[in-house]
Amino acid sequence: MQLTSTAFQNNEKMPSTYTCDGEGVNPPLTWSDAPEGVKSFALIVDDPDAPSGNFTHWTVWNIAPNIHEIPTDSVPPGASEGITGYKKSGYGPPCPPSGVHRYVFTLYALDTVLDLPSSTQKEELQEAIKEHVMSQATLIGLYQR
């Protein structure tokens, strides 16, 4: 499975549009080569370089199996978003205090549809999907203020 963005290449700088220095909207994402039999997709975006430890910027799950992209500033129809490190749901834009940070977008192809509340945090999502991951793909964007 492959995860890409038309906004930036893997391990390259993310445009400020998708950060707290710009519009703060999610970048466009596209994926391909998902395994057969996928029931849903889930996405986790986090920053392993945050001073307080790994910081969650976005969680989305129950993305329908026929969807293969998330346009800028949108959530796929029927998908659910969880709570980020900002203590709210939705895309939390990168806003690193200093230095270059890596923003890791990980897409999971799942063999199930999840029954999770909107109050779900990343760790709970990871626990819910761990026995259901058929494939995964990662895209890393870099950003420094």
XYZ file of C-alpha atoms in Angstrom:
145
model
C 0.000 0.000 0.000
C 1.260 3.509 -0.773
C 0.305 6.841 0.825
C 1.149 10.065 -0.992
C 0.294 13.761 -1.055
C 0.308 16.261 -3.893
C 1.379 18.888 -1.324
C 4.739 17.354 -0.341
C 6.964 14.352 -0.972
C 7.950 11.798 1.662
C 10.561 13.219 4.072
C 10.228 16.673 2.506
C 9.000 19.985 3.962
C 5.254 20.443 4.361
C 3.921 23.752 2.999
C 2.961 26.178 5.783
C -0.675 26.115 4.538
C -1.111 22.866 6.488
C 0.422 24.207 9.716
C -0.369 26.770 12.424
C 1.574 29.311 10.345
C -0.947 28.998 7.519
C -4.554 27.918 7.171
C -4.063 24.940 9.481
C -5.987 22.559 7.223
C -5.132 18.941 6.504
C -3.043 18.258 3.416
C -4.474 16.211 0.547
C -3.742 12.492 0.878
C -4.127 9.678 -1.643
C -3.512 5.963 -1.275
C -3.269 3.001 -3.611
C -2.552 -0.737 -3.690
C -4.752 -1.597 -0.710
C -5.210 -5.324 -0.114
C -8.403 -7.065 -1.205
C -11.071 -7.447 1.445
C -10.478 -4.147 3.235
C -13.497 -3.189 5.348
C -12.246 0.276 6.365
C -9.194 2.524 6.655
C -7.847 4.404 9.661
C -5.356 7.280 9.736
C -3.087 8.453 12.542
C -0.971 11.593 12.268
C 1.555 12.251 14.993
C 4.802 14.040 15.801
C 7.432 11.793 17.424
C 9.727 14.812 17.898
C 7.442 16.769 20.236
C 9.151 17.886 23.480
C 6.513 16.140 25.617
C 6.721 12.880 23.668
C 4.732 11.669 20.693
C 2.018 14.282 19.986
C -1.182 13.306 18.154
C -2.315 15.678 15.384
C -5.187 13.699 13.841
C -6.995 10.388 14.047
C -9.627 9.308 11.533
C -11.263 5.897 11.282
C -14.049 4.080 9.465
C -12.958 5.532 6.144
C -15.007 3.519 3.626
C -13.091 0.907 1.592
C -14.058 2.562 -1.710
C -12.437 5.868 -0.681
C -8.795 6.347 -1.621
C -8.204 10.017 -0.888
C -8.782 12.763 1.620
C -8.876 16.185 -0.055
C -7.508 19.315 1.626
C -9.567 20.530 4.578
C -11.965 17.590 4.628
C -12.982 14.380 6.351
C -14.258 11.436 4.313
C -18.044 10.991 4.465
C -19.053 8.625 7.264
C -15.609 8.623 8.884
C -15.029 9.499 12.541
C -12.380 11.738 14.092
C -10.907 11.274 17.547
C -9.266 13.473 20.151
C -5.841 14.942 19.376
C -3.033 16.183 21.592
C -4.811 19.557 21.427
C -7.638 17.909 23.470
C -10.196 18.257 20.667
C -11.250 16.394 17.551
C -10.270 17.256 14.020
C -6.973 17.990 12.335
C -4.530 19.704 14.679
C -1.984 21.536 12.531
C 1.753 21.147 13.094
C 3.147 23.956 15.243
C 6.613 22.892 16.444
C 8.181 25.060 19.173
C 11.697 24.714 17.738
C 13.696 22.667 15.266
C 12.552 20.414 12.462
C 9.791 17.991 13.407
C 8.562 14.898 11.564
C 4.819 14.579 11.017
C 4.066 10.919 10.444
C 0.898 10.110 8.491
C 0.142 6.389 8.867
C -2.749 4.822 7.008
C -4.039 1.405 8.050
C -6.119 -0.977 5.930
C -8.397 -2.869 8.306
C -10.427 -6.061 8.079
C -13.203 -4.532 10.200
C -15.310 -1.437 10.820
C -14.676 0.069 14.245
C -17.263 0.859 16.897
C -15.534 3.683 18.763
C -16.861 6.904 20.313
C -15.694 10.328 19.120
C -13.890 10.699 22.470
C -11.371 8.047 21.341
C -7.699 8.979 21.702
C -4.806 7.637 19.621
C -3.789 4.934 22.092
C -7.353 3.586 22.197
C -7.521 3.588 18.402
C -4.195 1.754 18.187
C -5.475 -0.862 20.635
C -8.713 -1.298 18.659
C -6.935 -1.836 15.324
C -3.921 -3.914 16.385
C -5.517 -7.290 15.548
C -7.146 -5.963 12.350
C -4.332 -4.362 10.313
C -4.067 -5.930 6.860
C -1.541 -3.407 5.549
C -0.190 0.027 6.386
C 1.583 2.888 4.649
C 3.452 5.902 5.970
C 4.140 9.389 4.640
C 6.397 11.763 6.577
C 6.229 15.531 6.265
C 8.837 17.814 7.829
C 8.192 21.234 9.296
C 10.149 23.925 11.113
C 8.758 27.310 12.113
